[in-house]
Coordinates of C-alpha atoms and ligand atoms in Angstrom, one line a residue:
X1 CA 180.9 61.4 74.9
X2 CA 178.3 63.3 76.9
X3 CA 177.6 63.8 80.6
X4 CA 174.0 62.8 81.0
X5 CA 174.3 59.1 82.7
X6 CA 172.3 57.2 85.2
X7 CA 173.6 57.2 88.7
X8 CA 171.7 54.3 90.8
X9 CA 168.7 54.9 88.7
X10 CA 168.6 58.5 89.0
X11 CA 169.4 61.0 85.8
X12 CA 172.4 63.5 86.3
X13 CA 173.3 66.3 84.4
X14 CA 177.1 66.3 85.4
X15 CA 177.3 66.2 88.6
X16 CA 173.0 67.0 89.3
X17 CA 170.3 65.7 89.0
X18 CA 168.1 66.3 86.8
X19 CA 164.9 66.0 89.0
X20 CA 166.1 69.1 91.1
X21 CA 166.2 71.0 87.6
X22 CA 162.8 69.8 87.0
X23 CA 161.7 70.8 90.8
X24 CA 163.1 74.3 90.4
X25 CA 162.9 75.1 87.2
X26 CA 159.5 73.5 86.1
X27 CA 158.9 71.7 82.5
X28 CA 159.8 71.4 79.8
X29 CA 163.1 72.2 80.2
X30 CA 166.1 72.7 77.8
X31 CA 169.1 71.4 79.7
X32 CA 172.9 71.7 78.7
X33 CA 176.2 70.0 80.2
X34 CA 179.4 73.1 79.9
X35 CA 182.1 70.2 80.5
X36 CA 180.1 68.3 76.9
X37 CA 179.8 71.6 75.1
X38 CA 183.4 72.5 75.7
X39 CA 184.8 68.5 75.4
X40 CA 183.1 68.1 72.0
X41 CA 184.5 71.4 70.2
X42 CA 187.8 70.2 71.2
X43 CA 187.4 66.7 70.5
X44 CA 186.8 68.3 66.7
X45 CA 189.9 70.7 67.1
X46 CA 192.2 67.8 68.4
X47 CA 191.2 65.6 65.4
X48 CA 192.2 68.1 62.7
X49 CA 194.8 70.0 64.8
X50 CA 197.4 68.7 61.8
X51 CA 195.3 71.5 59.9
X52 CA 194.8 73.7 62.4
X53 CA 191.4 74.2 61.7
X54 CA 189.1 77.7 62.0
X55 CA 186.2 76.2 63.7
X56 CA 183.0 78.2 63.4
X57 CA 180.1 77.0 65.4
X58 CA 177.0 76.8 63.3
X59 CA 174.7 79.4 65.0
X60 CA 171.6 78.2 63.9
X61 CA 172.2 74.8 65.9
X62 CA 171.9 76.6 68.8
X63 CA 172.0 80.5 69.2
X64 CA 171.2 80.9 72.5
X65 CA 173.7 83.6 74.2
X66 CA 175.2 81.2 77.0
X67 CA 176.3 78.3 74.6
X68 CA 177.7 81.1 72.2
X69 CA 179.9 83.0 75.1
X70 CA 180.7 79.4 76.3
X71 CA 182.2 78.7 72.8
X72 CA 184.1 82.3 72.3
X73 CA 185.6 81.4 75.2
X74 CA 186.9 78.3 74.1
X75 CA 188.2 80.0 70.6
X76 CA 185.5 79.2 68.5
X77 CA 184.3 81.5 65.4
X78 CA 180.7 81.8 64.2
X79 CA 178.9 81.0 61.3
X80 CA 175.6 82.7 60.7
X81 CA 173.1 82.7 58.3
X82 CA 171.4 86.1 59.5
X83 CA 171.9 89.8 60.3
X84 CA 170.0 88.1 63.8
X85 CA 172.7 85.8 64.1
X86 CA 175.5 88.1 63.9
X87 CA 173.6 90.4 66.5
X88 CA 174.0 87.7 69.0
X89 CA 177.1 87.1 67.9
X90 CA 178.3 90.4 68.9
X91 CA 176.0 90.8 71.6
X92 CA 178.8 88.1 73.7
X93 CA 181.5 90.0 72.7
X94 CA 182.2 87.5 69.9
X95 CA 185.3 88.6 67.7
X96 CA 184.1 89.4 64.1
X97 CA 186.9 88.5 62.4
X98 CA 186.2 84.9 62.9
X99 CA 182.5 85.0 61.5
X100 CA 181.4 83.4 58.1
X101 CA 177.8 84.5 56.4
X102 CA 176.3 81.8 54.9
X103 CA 172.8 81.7 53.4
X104 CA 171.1 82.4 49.8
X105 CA 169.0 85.5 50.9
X106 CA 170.9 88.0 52.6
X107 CA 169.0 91.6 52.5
X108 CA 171.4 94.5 51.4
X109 CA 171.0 95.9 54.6
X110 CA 172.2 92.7 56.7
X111 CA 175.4 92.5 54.0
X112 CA 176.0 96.3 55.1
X113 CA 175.5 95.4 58.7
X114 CA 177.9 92.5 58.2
X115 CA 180.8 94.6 56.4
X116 CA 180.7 97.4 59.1
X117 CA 180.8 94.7 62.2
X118 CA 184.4 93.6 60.0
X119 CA 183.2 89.6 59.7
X120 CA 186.2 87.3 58.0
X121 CA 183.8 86.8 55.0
X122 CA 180.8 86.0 53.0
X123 CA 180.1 82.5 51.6
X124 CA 178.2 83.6 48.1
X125 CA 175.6 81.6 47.4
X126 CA 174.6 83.3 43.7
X127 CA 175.9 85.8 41.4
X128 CA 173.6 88.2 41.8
X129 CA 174.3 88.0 45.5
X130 CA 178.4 88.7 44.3
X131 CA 176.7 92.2 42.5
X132 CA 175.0 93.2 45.6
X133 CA 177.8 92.6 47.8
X134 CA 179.8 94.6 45.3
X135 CA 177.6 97.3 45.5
X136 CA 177.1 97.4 49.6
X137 CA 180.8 97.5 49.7
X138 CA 181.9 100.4 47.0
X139 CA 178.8 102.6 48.7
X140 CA 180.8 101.6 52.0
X141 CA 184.4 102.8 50.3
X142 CA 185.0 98.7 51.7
X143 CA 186.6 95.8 49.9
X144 CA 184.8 93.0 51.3
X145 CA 186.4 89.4 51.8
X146 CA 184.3 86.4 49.8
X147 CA 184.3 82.8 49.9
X148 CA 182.3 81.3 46.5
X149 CA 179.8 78.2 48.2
X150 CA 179.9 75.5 45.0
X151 CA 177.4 73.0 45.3
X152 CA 179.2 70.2 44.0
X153 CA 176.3 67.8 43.5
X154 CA 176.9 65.4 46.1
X155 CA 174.6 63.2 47.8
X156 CA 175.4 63.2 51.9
X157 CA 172.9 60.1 52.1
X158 CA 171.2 62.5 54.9
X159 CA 167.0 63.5 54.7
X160 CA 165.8 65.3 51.5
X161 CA 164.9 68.6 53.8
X162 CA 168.7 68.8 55.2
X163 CA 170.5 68.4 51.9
X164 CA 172.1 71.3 50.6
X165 CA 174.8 70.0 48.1
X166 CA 172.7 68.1 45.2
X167 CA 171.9 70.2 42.4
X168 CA 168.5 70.8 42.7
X169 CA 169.1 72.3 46.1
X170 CA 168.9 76.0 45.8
X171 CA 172.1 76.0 48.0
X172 CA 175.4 77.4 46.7
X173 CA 176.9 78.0 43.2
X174 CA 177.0 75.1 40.6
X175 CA 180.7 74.8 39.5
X176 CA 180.7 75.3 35.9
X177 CA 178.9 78.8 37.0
X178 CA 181.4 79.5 39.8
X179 CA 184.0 78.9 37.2
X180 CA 182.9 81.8 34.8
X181 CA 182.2 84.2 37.6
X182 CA 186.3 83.6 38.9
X183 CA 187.1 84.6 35.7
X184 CA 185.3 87.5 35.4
X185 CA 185.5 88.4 38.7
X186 CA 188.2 91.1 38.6
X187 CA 185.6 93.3 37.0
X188 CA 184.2 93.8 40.5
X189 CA 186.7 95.8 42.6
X190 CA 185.2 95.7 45.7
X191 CA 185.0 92.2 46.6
X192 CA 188.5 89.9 47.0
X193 CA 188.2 85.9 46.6
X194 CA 189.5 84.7 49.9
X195 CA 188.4 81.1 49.7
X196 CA 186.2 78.3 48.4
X197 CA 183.2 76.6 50.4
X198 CA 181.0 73.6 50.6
X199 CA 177.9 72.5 53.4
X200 CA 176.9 69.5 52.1
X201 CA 174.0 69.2 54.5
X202 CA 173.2 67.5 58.0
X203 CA 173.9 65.0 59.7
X204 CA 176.3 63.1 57.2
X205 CA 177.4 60.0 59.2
X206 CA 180.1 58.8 56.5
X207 CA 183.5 60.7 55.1
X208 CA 182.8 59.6 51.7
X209 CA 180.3 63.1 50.9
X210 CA 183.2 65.0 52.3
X211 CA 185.8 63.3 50.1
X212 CA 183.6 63.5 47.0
X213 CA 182.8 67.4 47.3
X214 CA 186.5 68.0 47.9
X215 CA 187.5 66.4 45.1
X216 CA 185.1 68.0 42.8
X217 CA 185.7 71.7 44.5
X218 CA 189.7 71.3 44.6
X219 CA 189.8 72.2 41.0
X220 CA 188.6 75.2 40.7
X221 CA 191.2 76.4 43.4
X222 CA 193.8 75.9 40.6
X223 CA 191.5 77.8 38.5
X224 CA 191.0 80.6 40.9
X225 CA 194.7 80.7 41.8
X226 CA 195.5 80.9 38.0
X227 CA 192.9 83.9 37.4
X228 CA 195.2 85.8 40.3
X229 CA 193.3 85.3 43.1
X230 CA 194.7 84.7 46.4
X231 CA 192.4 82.3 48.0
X232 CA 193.5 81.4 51.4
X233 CA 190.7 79.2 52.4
X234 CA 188.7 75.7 52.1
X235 CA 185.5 75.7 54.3
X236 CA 184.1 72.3 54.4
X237 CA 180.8 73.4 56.1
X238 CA 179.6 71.3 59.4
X239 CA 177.2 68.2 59.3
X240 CA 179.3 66.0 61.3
X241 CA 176.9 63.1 62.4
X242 CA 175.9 62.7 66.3
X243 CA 175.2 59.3 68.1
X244 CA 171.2 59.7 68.3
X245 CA 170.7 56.2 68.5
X246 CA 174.5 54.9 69.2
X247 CA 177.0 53.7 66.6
X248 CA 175.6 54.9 63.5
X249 CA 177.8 57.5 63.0
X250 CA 181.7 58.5 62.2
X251 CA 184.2 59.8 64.0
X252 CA 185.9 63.0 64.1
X253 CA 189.1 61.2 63.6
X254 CA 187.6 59.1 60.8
X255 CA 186.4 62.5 59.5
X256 CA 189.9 63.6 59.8
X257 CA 192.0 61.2 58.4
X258 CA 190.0 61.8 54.6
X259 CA 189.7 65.2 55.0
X260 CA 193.1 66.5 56.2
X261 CA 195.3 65.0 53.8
X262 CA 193.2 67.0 50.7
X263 CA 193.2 70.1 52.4
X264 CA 197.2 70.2 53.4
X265 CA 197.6 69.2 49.8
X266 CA 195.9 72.8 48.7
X267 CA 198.0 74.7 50.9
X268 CA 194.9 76.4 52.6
X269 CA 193.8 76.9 55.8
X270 CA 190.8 74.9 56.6
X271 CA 187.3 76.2 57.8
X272 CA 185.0 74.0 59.8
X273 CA 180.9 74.5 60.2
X274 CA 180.0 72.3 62.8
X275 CA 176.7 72.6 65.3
X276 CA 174.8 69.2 65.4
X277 CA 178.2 67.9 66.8
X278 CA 179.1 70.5 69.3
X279 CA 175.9 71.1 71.0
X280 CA 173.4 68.4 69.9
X281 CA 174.3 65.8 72.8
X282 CA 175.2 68.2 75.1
X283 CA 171.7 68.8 75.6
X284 CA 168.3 67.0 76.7
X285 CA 164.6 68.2 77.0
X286 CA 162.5 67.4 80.7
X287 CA 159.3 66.6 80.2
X288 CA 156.8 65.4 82.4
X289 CA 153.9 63.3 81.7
X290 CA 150.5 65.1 81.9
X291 CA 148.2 62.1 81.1
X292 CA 148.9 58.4 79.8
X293 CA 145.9 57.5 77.5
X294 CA 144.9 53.7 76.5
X295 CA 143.6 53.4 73.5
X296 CA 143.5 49.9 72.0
X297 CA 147.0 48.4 72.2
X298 CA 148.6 51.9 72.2
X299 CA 149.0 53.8 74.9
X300 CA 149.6 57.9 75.0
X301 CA 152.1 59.3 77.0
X302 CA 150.9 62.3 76.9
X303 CA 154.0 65.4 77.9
X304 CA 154.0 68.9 78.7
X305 CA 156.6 69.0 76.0
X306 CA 155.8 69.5 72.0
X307 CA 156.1 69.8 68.5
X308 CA 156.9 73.6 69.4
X309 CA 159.6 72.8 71.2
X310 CA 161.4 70.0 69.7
X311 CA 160.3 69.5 66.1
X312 CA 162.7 67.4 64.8
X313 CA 160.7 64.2 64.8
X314 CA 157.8 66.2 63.0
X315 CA 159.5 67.7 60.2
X316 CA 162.3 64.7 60.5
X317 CA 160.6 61.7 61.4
X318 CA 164.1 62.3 63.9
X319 CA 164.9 59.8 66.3
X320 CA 165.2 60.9 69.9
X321 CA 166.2 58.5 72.6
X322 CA 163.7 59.0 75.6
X323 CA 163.7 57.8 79.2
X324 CA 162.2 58.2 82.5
X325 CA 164.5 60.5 84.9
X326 CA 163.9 57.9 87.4
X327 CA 163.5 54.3 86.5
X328 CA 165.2 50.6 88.1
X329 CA 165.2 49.5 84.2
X330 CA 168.6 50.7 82.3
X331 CA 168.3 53.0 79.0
X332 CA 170.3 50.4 77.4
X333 CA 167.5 48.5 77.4
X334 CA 165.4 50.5 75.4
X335 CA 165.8 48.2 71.7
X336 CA 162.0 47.2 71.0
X337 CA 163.0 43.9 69.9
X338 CA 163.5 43.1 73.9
X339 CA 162.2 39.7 74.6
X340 CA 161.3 40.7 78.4
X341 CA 158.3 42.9 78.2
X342 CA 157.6 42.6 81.6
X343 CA 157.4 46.8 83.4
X344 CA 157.1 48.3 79.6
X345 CA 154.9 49.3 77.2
X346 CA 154.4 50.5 73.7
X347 CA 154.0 54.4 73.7
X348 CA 153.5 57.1 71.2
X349 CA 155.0 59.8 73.3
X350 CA 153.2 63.1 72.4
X351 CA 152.6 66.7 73.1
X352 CA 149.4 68.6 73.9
X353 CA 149.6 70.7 70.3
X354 CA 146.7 70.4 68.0
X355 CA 148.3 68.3 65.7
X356 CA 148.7 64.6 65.0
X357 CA 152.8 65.6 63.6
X358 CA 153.2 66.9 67.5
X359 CA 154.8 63.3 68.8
X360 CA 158.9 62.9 70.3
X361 CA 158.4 59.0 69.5
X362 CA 156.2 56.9 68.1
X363 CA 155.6 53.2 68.9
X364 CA 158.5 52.9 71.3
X365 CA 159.2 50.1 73.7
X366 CA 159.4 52.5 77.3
X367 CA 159.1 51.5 80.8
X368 CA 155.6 51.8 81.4
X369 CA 154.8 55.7 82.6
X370 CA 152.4 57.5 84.9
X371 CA 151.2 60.4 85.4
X372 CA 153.6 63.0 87.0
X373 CA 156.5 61.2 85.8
X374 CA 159.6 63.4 84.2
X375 CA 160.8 61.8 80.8
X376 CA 164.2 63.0 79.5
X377 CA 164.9 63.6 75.6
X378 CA 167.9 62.9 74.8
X379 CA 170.2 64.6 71.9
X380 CA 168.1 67.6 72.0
X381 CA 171.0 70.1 71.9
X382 CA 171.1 71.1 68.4
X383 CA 168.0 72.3 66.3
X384 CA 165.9 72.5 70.0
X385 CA 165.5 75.5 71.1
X386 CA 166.5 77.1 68.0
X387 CA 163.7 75.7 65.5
X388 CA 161.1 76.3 69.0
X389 CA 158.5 78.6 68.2
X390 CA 154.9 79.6 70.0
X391 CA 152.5 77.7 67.9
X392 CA 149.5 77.0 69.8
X393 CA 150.4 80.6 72.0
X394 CA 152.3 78.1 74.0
X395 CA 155.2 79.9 76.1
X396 CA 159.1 79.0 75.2
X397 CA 160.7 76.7 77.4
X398 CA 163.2 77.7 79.9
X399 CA 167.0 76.9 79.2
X400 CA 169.7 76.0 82.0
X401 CA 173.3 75.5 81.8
X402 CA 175.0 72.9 84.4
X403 CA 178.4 73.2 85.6
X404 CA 179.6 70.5 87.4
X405 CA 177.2 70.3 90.7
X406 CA 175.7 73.8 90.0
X407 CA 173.7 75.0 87.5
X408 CA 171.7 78.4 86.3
X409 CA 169.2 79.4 84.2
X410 CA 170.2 81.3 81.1
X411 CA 167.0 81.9 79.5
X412 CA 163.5 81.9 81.6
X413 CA 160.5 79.9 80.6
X414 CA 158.4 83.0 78.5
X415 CA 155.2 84.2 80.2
X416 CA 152.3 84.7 78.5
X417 CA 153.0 88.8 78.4
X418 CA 156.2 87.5 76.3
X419 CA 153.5 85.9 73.9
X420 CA 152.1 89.6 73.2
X421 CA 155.0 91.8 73.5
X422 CA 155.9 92.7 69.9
X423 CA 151.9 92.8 69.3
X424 CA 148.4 95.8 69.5
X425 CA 145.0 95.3 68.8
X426 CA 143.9 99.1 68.7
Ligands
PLP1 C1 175.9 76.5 55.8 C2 175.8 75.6 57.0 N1 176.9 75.4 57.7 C3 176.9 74.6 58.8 C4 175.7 74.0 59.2 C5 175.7 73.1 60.4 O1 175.3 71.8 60.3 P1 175.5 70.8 61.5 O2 174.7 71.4 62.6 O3 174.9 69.5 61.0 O4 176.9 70.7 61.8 C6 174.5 74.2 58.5 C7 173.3 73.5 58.9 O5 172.3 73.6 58.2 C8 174.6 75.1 57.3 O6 173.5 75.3 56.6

């Protein structure tokens, strides 16, 4: 489903390859493919078109300004879990109207900064939230739109840090709660039930966590309905699995055919969180190899690339495919259980951080590296970039859209006057 493939034992990116990137651009690299951005949000929108789904890209996968313009362009909304979020947001010209706030913390001041920009709504994540919302909006003279999140206490099978819907996540509203603030919710005239809203967590490969939360969140819709609200909206959150490894993961259609049915059934429009599935495989990191160290049967490849940068398998333990750029031996062959050994080797690929958590892989089965050569990280789209930081003062990567045989680069590699900007020693 993406655009990265070998061409005669070359990488491309589209319709480049990836070595020019590398050549140009330096390492590591962020690299994304426009024609797999824009192919999987409408893969998602084709699947539930009987719905006619709101889709609002999940910011935090991947905020950076090109993918976000790329995506307003296509019709995409935004959810955002910051005041940070919506400033980007609105920095591309995206439309307001179509943006969802999300997240347990928001300050009074990023709620008052949301209800001036106009967004569609809030998804409540407490009560006291609801009272502080209320309050922004009356001093505002504003009546401001609210979708209540319920966590439903549902297990999406996914890891324990990137579950959101059990009940001892501190994520959304339990619904016996939600239930007595609908009632009582006409006491607060400034804020107007517009819909109901689940994120489950990410990624959830299976339909069943989707199936489960809806049926435990339809419910309260009578409820709400009955109490005189007019909700208009379901938001099923995002968490759509990705293909890290290949296979392992549902389809949007299969994701479609359990969810639609339930939804048309309410009568509401439906509102979609995805990120992982938009942007995750329509990226990869470059790295290149700074040393290979032996060290008993292990070897070290060691990269230019690191836990700063990609820190999913850190935090995760997160599977990344990874591959030389230029090899004879095909990525297909990358199972460890390969009889053949012959050309490979067991590596821990890992960065120069000061930490024994900074790996991409550990004990992998990869065609045996040297020095100087570039590795590509696959699926590195979503939660790259985004969750990159400078530990170690090391400088951000750069970032680099491709677009058929062109490319350009939509956010420089930082310099180490970027490290020290925002900071004085005097
Ligand atoms: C509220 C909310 N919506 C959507 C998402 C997007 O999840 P994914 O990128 O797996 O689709 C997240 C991710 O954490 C989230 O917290």
């Amino acid at each position: 489903m993406d655009l990265f493939e070998y061409r005669n034992g070359r990488l491309y990116a589209e319709d480049v390859p990836v070595e020019r990137i590398a050549d140009d651009v330096g390492t590591p690299c962020h690299i994304y493919s426009e024609a797999t951005l824009k192919r999987h949000f409408n893969l998602l929108k084709e699947a539930f078109a009987e719905a006619d789904p709101l889709i609002c890209y999940s910011v935090k996968a991947n905020s950076s300004l090109a993918v976000l313009k790329l995506l307003d362009e296509e019709g995409s909304g935004f959810d955002i879990v910051s005041g940070g979020e919506l400033f980007r947001v609105l920095k591309i010209g995206g439309d307001p109207a179509r943006v969802v706030y999300a997240g347990v913390g928001k300050t009074r001041r990023e709620i008052e900064y949301a209800i001036e920009a106009g967004i569609l709504m809030f998804n409540v994540e407490s009560k006291s939230e609801l009272e502080a919302i209320e309050a922004v909006a009356g001093s505002l003279a504003a009546t401001a739109a609210v979708a209540l999140r319920l966590n439903p206490d549902v297990d999406p099978k996914t890891h324990r840090h990137t579950t959101t819907g059990k009940k001892e996540n501190k994520f959304g509203i339990d619904l016996e709660t939600a239930g007595a603030i609908i009632s009582d919710l006409h006491a607060l005239p400034h804020v107007k039930l517009t819909g109901l809203d689940t994120h489950l967590g990410s990624p959830i490969n299976t339909v069943d966590p989707y199936v489960q939360a809806l049926t435990k969140v339809l419910p309260l819709l009578e409820s709400a309905r009955a109490a005189g609200h007019q909700v208009e909206y379901i938001n099923i959150g995002g968490g759509y699995g990705i293909e890290y490894r290949g296979g392992e993961t549902a389809t949007p259609a299969d994701y479609a055919a359990a969810i639609v049915p339930l939804i048309k059934k309410s009568g509401c429009k439906l509102i979609m969180e995805p990120g992982r599935f938009i942007v995750g495989n329509a990226g990869i990191m470059l790295s290149r190899v700074t040393y290979v160290k032996e060290s008993g049967d292990r070897s070290f490849a060691i990269c230019d690339a690191a836990m700063n940068d990609l820190i999913r398998p850190a935090l995760y333990d997160s599977y990344h495919k990874i591959w030389p750029v230029t090899t004879d031996k095909a990525l297909s062959e990358s199972v460890d259980a390969r009889a053949d050994r012959n050309g490979y080797a067991n590596f821990d690929v890992v960065g120069p951080v000061c930490e024994s958590g900074d790996f991409l892989a550990k004990g992998r089965t990869l065609p045996r590296m040297a020095e100087g050569d570039l590795l590509s990280i696959f699926s590195a789209g979503a939660y790259g970039m985004s969750m990159s930081s400078n530990y170690n003062s090391r400088p951000r990567a750069a970032e680099v859209m491709v677009s058929g045989a062109g490319y350009r680069i939509v956010r420089q590699r930082e310099t180490y006057d970027d490290l020290i900007r925002a900071e004085r020693f005097d």
